[in-house]
Amino acid sequence: MRLQPVDVEVRGLHRRFRDAVAVHDLSLLIQRGEFFTFLGPSGCGKTTTLRMIAGLLEPDAGEILFDGRDMTRVPPWHRNIGMVFQNYALWPHMTVFENVAFGLVERRAPRGEISGRVEEALRLVGLEGLGSRLPSQLSGGQQQRVALARAVVVEPALLLLDEPLSNLDAKLRVQMRNELVKLQRQLGITTIYVTHDQEEALMLSTRVAVMHRGHLMQIGSPQDVYERPADPFVADFLGGANFLPGAVRATSGEGIAVVLEGGEVLHASASRNAGFAAGERVTVCLRPEVLDLVPADGAADGGNVLHGTLRLRNYLGWVMTCEIELRGGALIRAQAANPRVQLRFAEGGPIAVRFSPEDVLLLPGSA
Amino acid sequence: MSIPAPLPLPAPPPVPLPARAALRWRVAVDPGHAALMAILLAILGVFVVLPIGVVLKVALTGAEGGMTLSHLVRFFHTPLYMESLVNSLVAGLWTVAIGTVLALPLAFVVARYDFPGRMLVVTLATLPLVIPPFVGAIALMQIFGRAGTVTLLFQDLFGLRLNIMEGLRGIILAQALHFFPFIFLTVTTALMNVDRSLEEMGQMMGARGWRLQRRVVFPLVLPSYAAGALLTFVKAVDDIGTPFILGFKNMLGPQAYLRITTVGRDDVDGYVICVVMVIISIVCVLASNWIVSRREYATLQTGARAPEGGRTLTGWRLTGVLGMCAAIIGTALIPHLGVVLLSFSKVWSLSYLPSAYTLGNYAEIFLRAPRFVVNTLVYSVGAALLSVVLAAAIAYLLQRGRVPGKGLLDWIAMMPIALPGVVVGVGFLRVFYGITLPWIDQPLAATWVIFVLAYMVRRLPYALRASHAALHQVHPSLEDAAGIAGAPRLRAFRRVVLPLILGGVIAGGVLVFVTAAVEFSATIILVSRIEQSPLAYGIYIYSQSALGRGSAAALGVVAIVIVALGTYLANRLSGRGRMAFTL
Amino acid sequence: MRTVMRSVTLLTALLMTSGGVFFFPARTSAQTQQVAVITSFPKELFDAYKAAFEKANPGWTMAVVPKPTSAAITHVRERAARPDVDVFWASAVDAFIFLKANNLLERYAPPAEFRRGVPDKVAGFPINDADGFFHGFAVSGYGIMWNKTYLARNRLPAPKEWDDLIKPEYFGHLVITAPSRSGTTHLTVETILQGYGWQKGWELLIQMGGSMGTITERSFGVPEAVIAGHYGIGVVIDFFGLSAIASGQPIDFVYPSLTSVVPANVAMIKGAPNPEGARRFINFLLSDEGQRLLFKPEIARLPVRTTLYAEAPKGIPNPFKMRAGVQFDADLSAGRYNVTNRMYDQIITFRHADLKRAWESIYRAEKAVEAARAAGRDVTEAERLLIQARASARYVHVSEKMAAEVSGGMDRDAAYRSAKEREWGEVARTSYARALQQANQIEELARRR
């Protein structure tokens, strides 16, 4: 396949549905060959953005450029893109072959060439020999591969994927995820992916854009957005987090001391939390998996310790999640590996959580 | 990598757009869709709104111009019209009542019990739909009339003189036998859709047998029944063929026809009668829609539906049920039997069965006067094609269109469902007699095209519903995918949407064809030359000549065959197990 | 393969759809010319003429607009400015007189060859309009048809004369249509009035009305009811009976001795779009070929060309040789046209139920009296009352002189007309009610003792 991927630039994109703003003033640049993901809960505007890039929806305002060329008014059939829909959108009255060949026919590909290119695309997704089947005779995973083959066979400049894995069962989803990333790397095609599944986003993408209520919250590499969430929403949406309001008491070269509202003092690493000044109000962000459960009378050997009461424990086999009411009254969630050991803590009994300063993330302002 | 400044939570409410010079505003209206909408509205405006509007205008315009209700008031002070109104309403009510008596036991038995021949009962019970009531009336005269088979039998065996077909009674019988399957189908469907668990809950609360039916099942089924009964009533009032064939003229439809044809096209009374008919019809259709919109609670329960069939019957119960089914269905199939017999009869006078048989009636209609059949096919196919194209376009706009005014379009397109055929005919006559086609120098209303147009308007709602349903099955993403794959909008429609909706749309077209083929009400108003007249009018003409009953029956058999084949085809195409017939 | 099939289906569908939109009739091409005929005749008749006319006139087609006479008149009247029919073709001469009076007909004199052998009058009735506006093409007499099976089942003798029809045994077995609905029945009623005289004629008509099982809305309704066996005996124009006999139905027909014969007519419409066609059609009707067609069994009408009767099939009478008992006075008939029809409706059609009940009781009373007499009882009082009851039940309120006097006023003044109608109806109602009461009294009287 001779793909000529493009970069995609979006400037001031805006779209409104009746009274609700679906996408608000969105600007970003997607590099050539990148695997770019829009991530967010349903209704955040990610699919709307994708459909505008595809040309299926016209923006109220803003511009869409491929390689610097303005595509805003170009209809989808002239944009040379491939797209996989959430429900695959396979044409039920056409065979697999006809589905895949459709775009080539529309592009007036030479007759002799079509069959070879369709076969190649089917081989690429592991469906060689199934060309004469109808979509209804295929399994969900196979349908998804046909949709993928149909999207790439036309050698598009841009591949759009709209939650393509959400209709598959868990096991198949993992498998397809791996194949998808392999295929994308192999073809080197600029790919825009839309999902609400953070795992998919983190695993597949070169960069992730987190959206919320039509606004772009953060753009960055998977590690960026996970490790350095720009705000409590991103932190909470990616992996979940506990938020405790507080204020910076002092800063030094090694660490930052933060006073919580209940009066407890925490230490945070200065290297991870640069740019905070004493007296500044902050939100302390603690991911549940960094909290160790320790007995209430245990020693605080160098880490931070918060005391409280175990309110609820959920035993899930490989992990145990707990809700702990801190002395100040705040409720936090903790997630403990090796739950067999942690079953010693009884619901309603005293407990403490321990965590290192490296795991403390400070966000400016109070929630 | 730029990390945008964090925003406060929760996300801000929608803010007005910054006023930037470079902003380009999306056009909210798709120009292509707007053009299509304009064309469709124009077509519907001319062929639906204009005729009915003119009827209204004439009925409500005073002698010196200006609005007046005086004509309408006079209607209610004219004894003949009041008698006609009462007769029409009474006939409609009795039709529904007798139809209910025939349909309910059958529906209940079919939905609740399992017994050998159950599917046969369902199939046979829908057969009366294929025989137009005015064709059935001809046969019923031969069976129950003054010299009918049954009448003679009673006279010879018991010395009793039956008088079943006299006056309104004959009309009611013919209509009830034709329309009861509508009620049967609605009630059966409703009964099958009642969530079994609701019934089981009732049983657990202690209701059993009749009490269970009365307190739980009937209230759940009642809305469907009421909606079906109302629409049956509308159709019964709309039917003027049966009164005409039976020579009964003191009803609304026949009176409107008589005023327009014998007094004249300018006779206000004819239009006033039309307006009264429209009012009755609209009230019933609105009531029916209202009931349907409220009945969701009964049918939209999730979970297990009642399994096909139900308790298995044995012993004397089985015998009783089978006997009842046989009796009802036997009665319902009498018209079919009578028509077929009559069509082969040469002499059938005062005898149980014809005393001389002939194929001459078929020779008459196929060899000597084949134009009735040919005309019917031409008009009905034309109407089906036109309405299908219109309906597909309308359905597309309604579901996918980006253009204002969709509500209006929907409303106008569905309006004919509440317009009696006589009214459509009268409106067409009034409007299109004034329009002369330049290249043939004849009024539009005098050409055969008027039939195609009138049938198209009459049956557009059927086609629209079918297209709607078909298009509903096609997810918009299928069309989007075609666009992405490189197909412009029209090509995407042709290659993806059209093939997918074609089955359903054609099924709708077949339904239009079938119902147009036996359309009588609008026909009798519009027909002028016998050369142009379709089968339904042919049946009337034959039945008007003393020796033509056999030929009328033969044409009736042709009508039955057309309707039966068409219905079967529509069912196959729409892929539904049940009769595709919709009210 | 499937793709091929599918594209074929698709193509067909598209062709059909576009065809439906753009296909428009190219039927009315200039190659054939058309004559449009509006007629009240039954299908058997106009179908036969259409086929024969088109065969005899290559390049011509005949279009038929079938309407009942009254609707046909409306049709012509409404389109007077732009007529769409060329020929008016019907039985009732009154319709033609009306059209002529309203200036809706065109004068036409058929060439001499088509007038050869056509006498001026049949049984005293002029065959053609004196001014040449309409032309008789067939003559018809009036009579009685009956269903032989029906009479046999009910053990009834066949009737011969009009006054046979008032025999008690025929009660409930007769059928007629109202003269106001049917031009031919109007002529029958007028024949009876002229044959028996006004007073006796109406008494006969009223008592006959009492014996009617039903009074149909259309003239076709009568033969239909008799052929189907709904009723046994019908008062009809001859061809209804003759054609039914010819087509093998168990029917018989008789001309009573007091009958009349009148012509059925044809005329050209004023401003006919195709006058040439109209002339051709009228000529064809009057040609030997057109005249012979009338003998066809399913038509069974009597030609106006006397020379053709030599070749008439069996059972077809020659009206020109018939001793018509009534010399039909057309002027008399036309002069009281409205009065006759409205009177018939008011005292017979609309009072049919009352009339029927009265006569039913009288016949029952007669039987009771008969039985009483046989039992040797004194029935003088009962017989005296019986005469009164019969007189009430066929009371003629309007004398011939009165009829002539009100006729003009009724035609002109709608209020006067409805006042008169109400008066007649009311008198009839009370007379029949009195008859009913008297008859019941007689029956009681006869059964007593």
Short mmCIF file of N, CA and C in Angstrom, two decimals, chain B residues 178 273 458:
data_model
loop_
_atom_site.label_atom_id
_atom_site.label_comp_id
_atom_site.label_asym_id
_atom_site.label_seq_id
_atom_site.Cartn_x
_atom_site.Cartn_y
_atom_site.Cartn_z
N HIS B 178 -66.40 -7.85 5.86
CA HIS B 178 -65.13 -7.43 5.26
C HIS B 178 -64.16 -6.89 6.31
N ILE B 273 -71.88 18.14 2.74
CA ILE B 273 -71.87 16.73 3.15
C ILE B 273 -70.43 16.24 3.26
N ARG B 458 -54.77 9.22 -2.24
CA ARG B 458 -55.52 8.42 -1.29
C ARG B 458 -54.61 7.47 -0.51
#
